[in-house]
PDB file of C-alpha atoms in Angstrom:
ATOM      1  CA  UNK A   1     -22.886  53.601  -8.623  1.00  0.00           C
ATOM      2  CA  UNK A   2     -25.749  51.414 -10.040  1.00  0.00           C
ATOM      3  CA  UNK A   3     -23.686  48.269  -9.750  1.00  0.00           C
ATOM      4  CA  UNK A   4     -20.048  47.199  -8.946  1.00  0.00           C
ATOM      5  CA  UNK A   5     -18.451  43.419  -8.845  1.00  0.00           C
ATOM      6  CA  UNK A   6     -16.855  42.597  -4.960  1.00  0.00           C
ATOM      7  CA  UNK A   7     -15.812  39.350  -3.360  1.00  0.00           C
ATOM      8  CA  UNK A   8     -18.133  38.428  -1.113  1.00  0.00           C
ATOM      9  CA  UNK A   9     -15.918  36.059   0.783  1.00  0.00           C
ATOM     10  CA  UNK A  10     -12.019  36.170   1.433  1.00  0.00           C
ATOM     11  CA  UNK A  11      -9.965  33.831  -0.354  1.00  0.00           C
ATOM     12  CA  UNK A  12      -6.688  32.085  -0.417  1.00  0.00           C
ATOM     13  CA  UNK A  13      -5.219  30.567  -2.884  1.00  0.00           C
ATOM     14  CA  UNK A  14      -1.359  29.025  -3.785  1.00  0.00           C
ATOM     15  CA  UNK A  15       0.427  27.497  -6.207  1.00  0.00           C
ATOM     16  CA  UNK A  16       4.436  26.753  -7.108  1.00  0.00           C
ATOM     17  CA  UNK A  17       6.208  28.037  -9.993  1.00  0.00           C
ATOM     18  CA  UNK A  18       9.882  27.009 -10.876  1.00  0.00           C
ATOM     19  CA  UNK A  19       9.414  26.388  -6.826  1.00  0.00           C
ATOM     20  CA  UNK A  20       9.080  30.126  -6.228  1.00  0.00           C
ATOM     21  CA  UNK A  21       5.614  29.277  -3.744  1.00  0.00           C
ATOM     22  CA  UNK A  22       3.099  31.952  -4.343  1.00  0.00           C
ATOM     23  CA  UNK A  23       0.328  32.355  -1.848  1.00  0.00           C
ATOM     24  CA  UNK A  24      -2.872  34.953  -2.693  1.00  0.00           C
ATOM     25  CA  UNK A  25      -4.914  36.513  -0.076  1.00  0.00           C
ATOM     26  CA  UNK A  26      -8.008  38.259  -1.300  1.00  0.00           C
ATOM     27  CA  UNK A  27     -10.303  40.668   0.540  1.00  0.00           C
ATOM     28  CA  UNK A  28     -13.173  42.905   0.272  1.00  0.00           C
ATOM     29  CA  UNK A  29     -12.669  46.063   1.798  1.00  0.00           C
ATOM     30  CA  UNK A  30     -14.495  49.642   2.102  1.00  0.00           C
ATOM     31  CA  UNK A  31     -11.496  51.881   2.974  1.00  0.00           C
ATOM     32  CA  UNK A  32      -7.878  52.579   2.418  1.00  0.00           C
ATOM     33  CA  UNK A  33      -7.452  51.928   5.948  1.00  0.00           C
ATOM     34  CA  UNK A  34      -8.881  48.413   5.687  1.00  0.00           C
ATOM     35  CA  UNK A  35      -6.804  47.808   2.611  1.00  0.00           C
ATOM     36  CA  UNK A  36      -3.694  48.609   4.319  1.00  0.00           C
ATOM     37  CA  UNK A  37      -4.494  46.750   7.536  1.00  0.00           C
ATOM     38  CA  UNK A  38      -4.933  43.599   5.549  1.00  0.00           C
ATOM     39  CA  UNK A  39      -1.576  44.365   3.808  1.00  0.00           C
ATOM     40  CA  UNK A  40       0.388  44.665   7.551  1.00  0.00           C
ATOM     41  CA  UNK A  41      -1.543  41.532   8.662  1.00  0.00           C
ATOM     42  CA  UNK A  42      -0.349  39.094   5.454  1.00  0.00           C
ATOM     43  CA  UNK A  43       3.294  41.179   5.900  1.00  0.00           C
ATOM     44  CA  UNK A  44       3.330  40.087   9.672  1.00  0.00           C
ATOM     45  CA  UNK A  45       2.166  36.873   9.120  1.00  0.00           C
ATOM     46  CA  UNK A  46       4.628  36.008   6.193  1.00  0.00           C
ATOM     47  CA  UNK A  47       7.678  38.016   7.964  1.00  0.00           C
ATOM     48  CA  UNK A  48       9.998  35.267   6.410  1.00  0.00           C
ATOM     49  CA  UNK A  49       9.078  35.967   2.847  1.00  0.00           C
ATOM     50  CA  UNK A  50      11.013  37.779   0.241  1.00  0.00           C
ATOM     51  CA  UNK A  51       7.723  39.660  -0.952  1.00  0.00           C
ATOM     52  CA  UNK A  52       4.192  40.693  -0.316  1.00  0.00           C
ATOM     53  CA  UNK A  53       3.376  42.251  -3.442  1.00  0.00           C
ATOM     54  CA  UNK A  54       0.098  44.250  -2.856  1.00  0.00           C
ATOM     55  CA  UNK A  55      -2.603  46.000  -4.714  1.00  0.00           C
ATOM     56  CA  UNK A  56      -6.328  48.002  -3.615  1.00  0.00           C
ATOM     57  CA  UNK A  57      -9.332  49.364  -5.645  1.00  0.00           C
ATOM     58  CA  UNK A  58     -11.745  51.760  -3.996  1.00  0.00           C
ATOM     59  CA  UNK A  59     -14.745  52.865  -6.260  1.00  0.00           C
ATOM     60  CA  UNK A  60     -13.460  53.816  -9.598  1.00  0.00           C
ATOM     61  CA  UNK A  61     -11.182  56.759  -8.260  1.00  0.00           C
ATOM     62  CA  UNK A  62      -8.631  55.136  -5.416  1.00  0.00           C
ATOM     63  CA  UNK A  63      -6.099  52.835  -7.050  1.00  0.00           C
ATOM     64  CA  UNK A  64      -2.836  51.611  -5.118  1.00  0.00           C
ATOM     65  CA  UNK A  65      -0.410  48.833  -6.041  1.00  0.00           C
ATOM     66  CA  UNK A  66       3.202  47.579  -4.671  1.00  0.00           C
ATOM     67  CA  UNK A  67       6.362  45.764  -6.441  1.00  0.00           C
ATOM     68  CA  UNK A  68       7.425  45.400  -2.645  1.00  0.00           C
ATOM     69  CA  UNK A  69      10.763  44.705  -4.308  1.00  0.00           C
ATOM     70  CA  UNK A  70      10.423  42.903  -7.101  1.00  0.00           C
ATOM     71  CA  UNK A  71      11.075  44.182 -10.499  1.00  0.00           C
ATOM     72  CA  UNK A  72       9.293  47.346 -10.878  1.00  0.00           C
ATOM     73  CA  UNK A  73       6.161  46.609 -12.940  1.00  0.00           C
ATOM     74  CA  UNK A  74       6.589  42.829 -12.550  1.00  0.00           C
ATOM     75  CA  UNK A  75       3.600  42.510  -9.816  1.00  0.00           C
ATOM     76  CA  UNK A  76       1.809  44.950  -8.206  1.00  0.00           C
ATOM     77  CA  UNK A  77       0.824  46.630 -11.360  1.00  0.00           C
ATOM     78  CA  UNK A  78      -0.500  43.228 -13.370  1.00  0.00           C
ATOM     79  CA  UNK A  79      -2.084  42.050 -10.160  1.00  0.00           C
ATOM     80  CA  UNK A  80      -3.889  45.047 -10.175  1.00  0.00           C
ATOM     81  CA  UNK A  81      -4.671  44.452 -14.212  1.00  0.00           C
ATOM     82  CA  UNK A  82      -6.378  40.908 -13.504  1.00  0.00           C
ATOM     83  CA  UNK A  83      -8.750  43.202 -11.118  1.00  0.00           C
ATOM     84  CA  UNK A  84      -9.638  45.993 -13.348  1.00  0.00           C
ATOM     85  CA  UNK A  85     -10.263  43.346 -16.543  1.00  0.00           C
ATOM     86  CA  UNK A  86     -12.332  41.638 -14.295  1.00  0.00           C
ATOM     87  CA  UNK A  87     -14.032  45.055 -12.803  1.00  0.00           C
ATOM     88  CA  UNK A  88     -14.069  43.796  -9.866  1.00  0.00           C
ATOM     89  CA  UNK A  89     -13.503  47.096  -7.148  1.00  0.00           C
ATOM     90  CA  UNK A  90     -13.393  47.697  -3.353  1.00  0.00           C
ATOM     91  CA  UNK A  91     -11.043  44.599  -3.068  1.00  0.00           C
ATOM     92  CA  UNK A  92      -7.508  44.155  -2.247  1.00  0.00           C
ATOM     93  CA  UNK A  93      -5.189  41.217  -3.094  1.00  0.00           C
ATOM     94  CA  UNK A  94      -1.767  40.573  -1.260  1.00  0.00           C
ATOM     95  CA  UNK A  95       0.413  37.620  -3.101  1.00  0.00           C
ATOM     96  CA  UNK A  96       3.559  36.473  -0.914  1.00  0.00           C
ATOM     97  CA  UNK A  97       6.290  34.743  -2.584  1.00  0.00           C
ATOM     98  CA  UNK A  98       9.021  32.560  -1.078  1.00  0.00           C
ATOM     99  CA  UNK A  99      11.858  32.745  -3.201  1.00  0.00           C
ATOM    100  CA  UNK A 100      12.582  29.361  -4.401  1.00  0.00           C
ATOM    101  CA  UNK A 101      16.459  30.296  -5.943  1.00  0.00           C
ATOM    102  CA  UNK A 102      15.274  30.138  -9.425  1.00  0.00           C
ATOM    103  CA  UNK A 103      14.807  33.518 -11.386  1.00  0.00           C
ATOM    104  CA  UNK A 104      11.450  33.594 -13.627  1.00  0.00           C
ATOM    105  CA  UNK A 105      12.488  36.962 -15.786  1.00  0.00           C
ATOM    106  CA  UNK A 106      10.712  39.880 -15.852  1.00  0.00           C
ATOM    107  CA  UNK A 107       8.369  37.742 -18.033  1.00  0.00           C
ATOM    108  CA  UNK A 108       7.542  34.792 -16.276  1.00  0.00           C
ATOM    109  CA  UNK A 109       7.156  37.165 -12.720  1.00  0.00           C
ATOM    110  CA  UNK A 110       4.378  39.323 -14.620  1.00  0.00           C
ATOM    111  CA  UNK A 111       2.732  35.712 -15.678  1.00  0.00           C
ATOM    112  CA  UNK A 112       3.285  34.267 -12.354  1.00  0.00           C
ATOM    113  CA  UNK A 113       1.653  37.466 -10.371  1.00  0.00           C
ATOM    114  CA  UNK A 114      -1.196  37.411 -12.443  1.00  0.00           C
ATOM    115  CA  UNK A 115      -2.180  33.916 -12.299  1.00  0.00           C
ATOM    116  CA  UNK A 116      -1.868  34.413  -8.652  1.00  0.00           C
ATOM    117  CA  UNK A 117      -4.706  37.092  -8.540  1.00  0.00           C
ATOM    118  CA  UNK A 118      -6.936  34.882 -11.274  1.00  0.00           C
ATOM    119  CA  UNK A 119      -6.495  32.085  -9.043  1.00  0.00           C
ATOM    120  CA  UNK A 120      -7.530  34.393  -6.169  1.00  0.00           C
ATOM    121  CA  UNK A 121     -10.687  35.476  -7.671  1.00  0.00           C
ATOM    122  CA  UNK A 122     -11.552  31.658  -9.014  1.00  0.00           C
ATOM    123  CA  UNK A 123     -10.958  30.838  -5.084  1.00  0.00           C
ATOM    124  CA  UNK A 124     -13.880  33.505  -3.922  1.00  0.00           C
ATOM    125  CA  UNK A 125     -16.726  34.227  -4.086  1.00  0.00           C
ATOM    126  CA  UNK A 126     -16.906  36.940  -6.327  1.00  0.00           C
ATOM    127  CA  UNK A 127     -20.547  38.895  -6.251  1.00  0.00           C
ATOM    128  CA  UNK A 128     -22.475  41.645  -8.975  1.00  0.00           C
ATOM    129  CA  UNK A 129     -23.872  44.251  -6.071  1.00  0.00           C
ATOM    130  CA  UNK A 130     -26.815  46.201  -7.790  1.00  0.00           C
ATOM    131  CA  UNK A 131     -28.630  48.882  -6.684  1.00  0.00           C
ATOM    132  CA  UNK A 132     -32.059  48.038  -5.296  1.00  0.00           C
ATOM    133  CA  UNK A 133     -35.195  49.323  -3.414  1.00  0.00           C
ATOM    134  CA  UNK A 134     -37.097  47.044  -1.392  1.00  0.00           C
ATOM    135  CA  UNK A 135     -40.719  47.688  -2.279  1.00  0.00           C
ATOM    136  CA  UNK A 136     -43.841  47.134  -0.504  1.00  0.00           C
ATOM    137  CA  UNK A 137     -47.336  46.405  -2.416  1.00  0.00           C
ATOM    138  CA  UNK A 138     -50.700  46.518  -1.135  1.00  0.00           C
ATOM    139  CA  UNK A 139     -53.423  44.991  -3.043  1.00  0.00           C
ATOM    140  CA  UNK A 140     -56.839  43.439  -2.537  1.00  0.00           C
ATOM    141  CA  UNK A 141     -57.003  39.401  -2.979  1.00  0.00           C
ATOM    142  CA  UNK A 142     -58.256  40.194  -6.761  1.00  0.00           C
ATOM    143  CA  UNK A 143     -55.363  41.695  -7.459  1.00  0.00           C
ATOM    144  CA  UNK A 144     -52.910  39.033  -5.876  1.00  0.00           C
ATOM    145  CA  UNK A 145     -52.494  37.024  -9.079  1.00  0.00           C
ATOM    146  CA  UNK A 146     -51.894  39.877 -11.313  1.00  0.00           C
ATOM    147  CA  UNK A 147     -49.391  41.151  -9.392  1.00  0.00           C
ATOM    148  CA  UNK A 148     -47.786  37.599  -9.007  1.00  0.00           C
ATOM    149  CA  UNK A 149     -48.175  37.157 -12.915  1.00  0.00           C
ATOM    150  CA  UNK A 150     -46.269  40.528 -13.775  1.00  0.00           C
ATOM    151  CA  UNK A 151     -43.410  39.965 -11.119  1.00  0.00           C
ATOM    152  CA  UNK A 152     -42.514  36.731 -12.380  1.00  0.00           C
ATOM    153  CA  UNK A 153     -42.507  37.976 -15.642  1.00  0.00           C
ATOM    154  CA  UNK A 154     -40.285  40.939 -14.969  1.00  0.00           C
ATOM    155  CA  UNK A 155     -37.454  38.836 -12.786  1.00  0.00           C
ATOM    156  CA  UNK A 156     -38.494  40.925  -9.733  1.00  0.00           C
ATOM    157  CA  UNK A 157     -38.349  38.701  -6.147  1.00  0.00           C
ATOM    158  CA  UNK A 158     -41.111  38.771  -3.770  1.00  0.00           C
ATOM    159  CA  UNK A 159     -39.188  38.893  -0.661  1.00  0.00           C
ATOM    160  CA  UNK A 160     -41.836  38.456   1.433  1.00  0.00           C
ATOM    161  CA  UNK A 161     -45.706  38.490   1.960  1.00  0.00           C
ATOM    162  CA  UNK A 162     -48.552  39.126   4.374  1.00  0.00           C
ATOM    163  CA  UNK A 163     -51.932  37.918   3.879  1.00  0.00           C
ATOM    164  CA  UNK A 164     -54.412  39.298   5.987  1.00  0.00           C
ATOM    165  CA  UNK A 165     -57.668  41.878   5.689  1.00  0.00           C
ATOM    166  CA  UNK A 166     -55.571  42.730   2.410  1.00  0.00           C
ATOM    167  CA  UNK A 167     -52.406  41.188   0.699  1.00  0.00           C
ATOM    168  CA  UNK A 168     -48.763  43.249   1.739  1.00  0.00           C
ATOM    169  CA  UNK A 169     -46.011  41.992  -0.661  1.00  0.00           C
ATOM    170  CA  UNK A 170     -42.266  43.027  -0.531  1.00  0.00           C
ATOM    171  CA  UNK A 171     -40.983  43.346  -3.253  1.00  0.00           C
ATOM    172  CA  UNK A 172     -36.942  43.790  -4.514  1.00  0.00           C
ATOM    173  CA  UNK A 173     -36.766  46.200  -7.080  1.00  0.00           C
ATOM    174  CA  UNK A 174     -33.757  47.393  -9.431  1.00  0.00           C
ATOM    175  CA  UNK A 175     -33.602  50.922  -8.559  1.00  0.00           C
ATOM    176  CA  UNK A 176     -33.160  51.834 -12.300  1.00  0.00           C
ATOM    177  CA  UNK A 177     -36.516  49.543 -12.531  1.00  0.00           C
ATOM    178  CA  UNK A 178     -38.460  51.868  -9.850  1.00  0.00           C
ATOM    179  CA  UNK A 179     -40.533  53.498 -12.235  1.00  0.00           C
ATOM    180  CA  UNK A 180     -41.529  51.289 -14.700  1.00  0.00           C
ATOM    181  CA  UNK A 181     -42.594  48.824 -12.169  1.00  0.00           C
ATOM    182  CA  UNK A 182     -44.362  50.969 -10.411  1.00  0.00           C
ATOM    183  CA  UNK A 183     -46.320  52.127 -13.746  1.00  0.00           C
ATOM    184  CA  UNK A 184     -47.012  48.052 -14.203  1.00  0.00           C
ATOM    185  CA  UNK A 185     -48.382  47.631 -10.864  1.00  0.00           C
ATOM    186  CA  UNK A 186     -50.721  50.258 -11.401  1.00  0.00           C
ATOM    187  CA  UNK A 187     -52.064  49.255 -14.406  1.00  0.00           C
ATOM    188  CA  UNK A 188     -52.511  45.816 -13.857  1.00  0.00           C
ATOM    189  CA  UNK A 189     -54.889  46.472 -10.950  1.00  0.00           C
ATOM    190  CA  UNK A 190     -56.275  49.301 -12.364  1.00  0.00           C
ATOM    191  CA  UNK A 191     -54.966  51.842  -9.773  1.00  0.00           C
ATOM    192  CA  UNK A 192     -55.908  49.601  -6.792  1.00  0.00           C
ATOM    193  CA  UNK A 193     -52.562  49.105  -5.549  1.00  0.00           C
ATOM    194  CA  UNK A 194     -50.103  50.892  -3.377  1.00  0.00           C
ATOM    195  CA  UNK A 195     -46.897  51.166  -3.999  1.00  0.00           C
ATOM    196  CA  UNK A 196     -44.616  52.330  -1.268  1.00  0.00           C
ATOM    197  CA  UNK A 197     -40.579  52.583  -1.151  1.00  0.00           C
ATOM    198  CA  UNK A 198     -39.208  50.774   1.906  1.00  0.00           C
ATOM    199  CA  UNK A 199     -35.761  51.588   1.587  1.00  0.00           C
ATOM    200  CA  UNK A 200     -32.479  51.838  -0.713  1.00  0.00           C
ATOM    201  CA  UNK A 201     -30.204  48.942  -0.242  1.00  0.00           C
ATOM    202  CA  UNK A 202     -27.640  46.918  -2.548  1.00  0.00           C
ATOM    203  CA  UNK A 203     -28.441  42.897  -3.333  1.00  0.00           C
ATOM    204  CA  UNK A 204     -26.763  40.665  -5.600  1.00  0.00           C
ATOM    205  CA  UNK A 205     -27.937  36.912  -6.711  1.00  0.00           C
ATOM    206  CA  UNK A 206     -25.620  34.322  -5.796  1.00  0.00           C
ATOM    207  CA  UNK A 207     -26.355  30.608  -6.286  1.00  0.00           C
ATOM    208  CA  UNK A 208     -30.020  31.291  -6.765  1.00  0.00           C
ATOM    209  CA  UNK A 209     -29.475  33.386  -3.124  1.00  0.00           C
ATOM    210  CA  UNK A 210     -30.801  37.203  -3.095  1.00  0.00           C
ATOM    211  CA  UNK A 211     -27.864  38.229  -0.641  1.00  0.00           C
ATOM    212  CA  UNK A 212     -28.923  42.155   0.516  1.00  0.00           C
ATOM    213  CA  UNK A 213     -26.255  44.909   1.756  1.00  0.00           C
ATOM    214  CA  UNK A 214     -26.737  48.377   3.015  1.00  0.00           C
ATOM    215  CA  UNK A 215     -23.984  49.758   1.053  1.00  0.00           C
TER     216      UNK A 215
END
């Protein structure tokens, strides 16, 4: 997978309707077993609730949701809709309600479940994780500027840099970029450069912030 939306941090979020109190607990996990350990934590924690309605996306093949007693298709399966719309994957979302003795409808549940989940996502921090390769480049002094130059014209970071007996710069690279930048760097120092793959990893840009992830 070249890229994939996740949160990045766990969120909680609650609101009243008709005062039925809704409370949203979002997480990124990378398992099924993660997803259903944060589903028996929120259950033991809200005991005393009438439901926690649940729903999990792994990857684009592992899909799970749970009415937990509610009308069937009146919350696990829109919950799960805000997610997909919003292709956001390897999350799950618990929403507890306390019953507050007025009915909604099958109608006003499916609204109130899915504003829960919206409200979830607005409440995190919700992250694009590409696929990258963190790239080193060696280059003579001459060739420092160039290099500089073609980066910032191509949106690719320098992560870091070395100056020494020759210039080192570490670069982060779209892996889907890998070639074509590599083809640049060569011939804007005419061949002088080296180009060597560091390693595979995932980043994603968040407030201006390269955040980096092994997986």
């Amino acid at each position: 997978m070249t890229e994939y939306i996740v949160p990045y941090q766990d969120a909680e979020s609650e609101f009243t309707e008709k005062r039925s109190r809704f409370i949203t607990h979002l997480y990124k996990v990378g398992t099924e077993a993660e997803a259903r350990a944060r589903i028996e934590e929120m259950k033991k924690k809200y005991y005393d609730a009438r439901h926690n309605c649940w729903c999990y996306l792994l990857g684009s093949t592992v899909v799970r949701y749970s009415d937990d007693g509610e009308p069937q298709g009146t919350a696990g399966q829109p919950m799960l809709a805000v997610l997909q719309r919003e292709n956001v994957t390897n999350a799950v979302c618990v929403v507890t309600r306390y019953f507050g003795g007025t009915l909604l409808g099958t109608g006003g549940l499916v609204r109130a479940y899915s504003k829960a989940v919206q409200e979830g996502l607005a409440a995190s921090r919700v992250i694009t994780k590409r696929h990258g390769i963190l790239t080193e480049v060696g280059t003579d002094y001459n060739g420092v500027g160039k290099l500089q130059y073609l980066f910032a014209q191509s949106d690719i970071p320098i992560m870091d840099s070395v100056y020494a007996e020759d210039v080192r710069l570490q670069v982060l690279v779209p892996a889907a970029e890998a070639e074509r930048v590599k083809k640049a760097v060569t011939e804007a120092t005419s061949a002088r450069a080296s180009v060597t793959e560091v390693k595979e990893l995932y980043f994603a840009v968040s407030d201006g912030e390269y955040l980096l992830f092994d997986d």
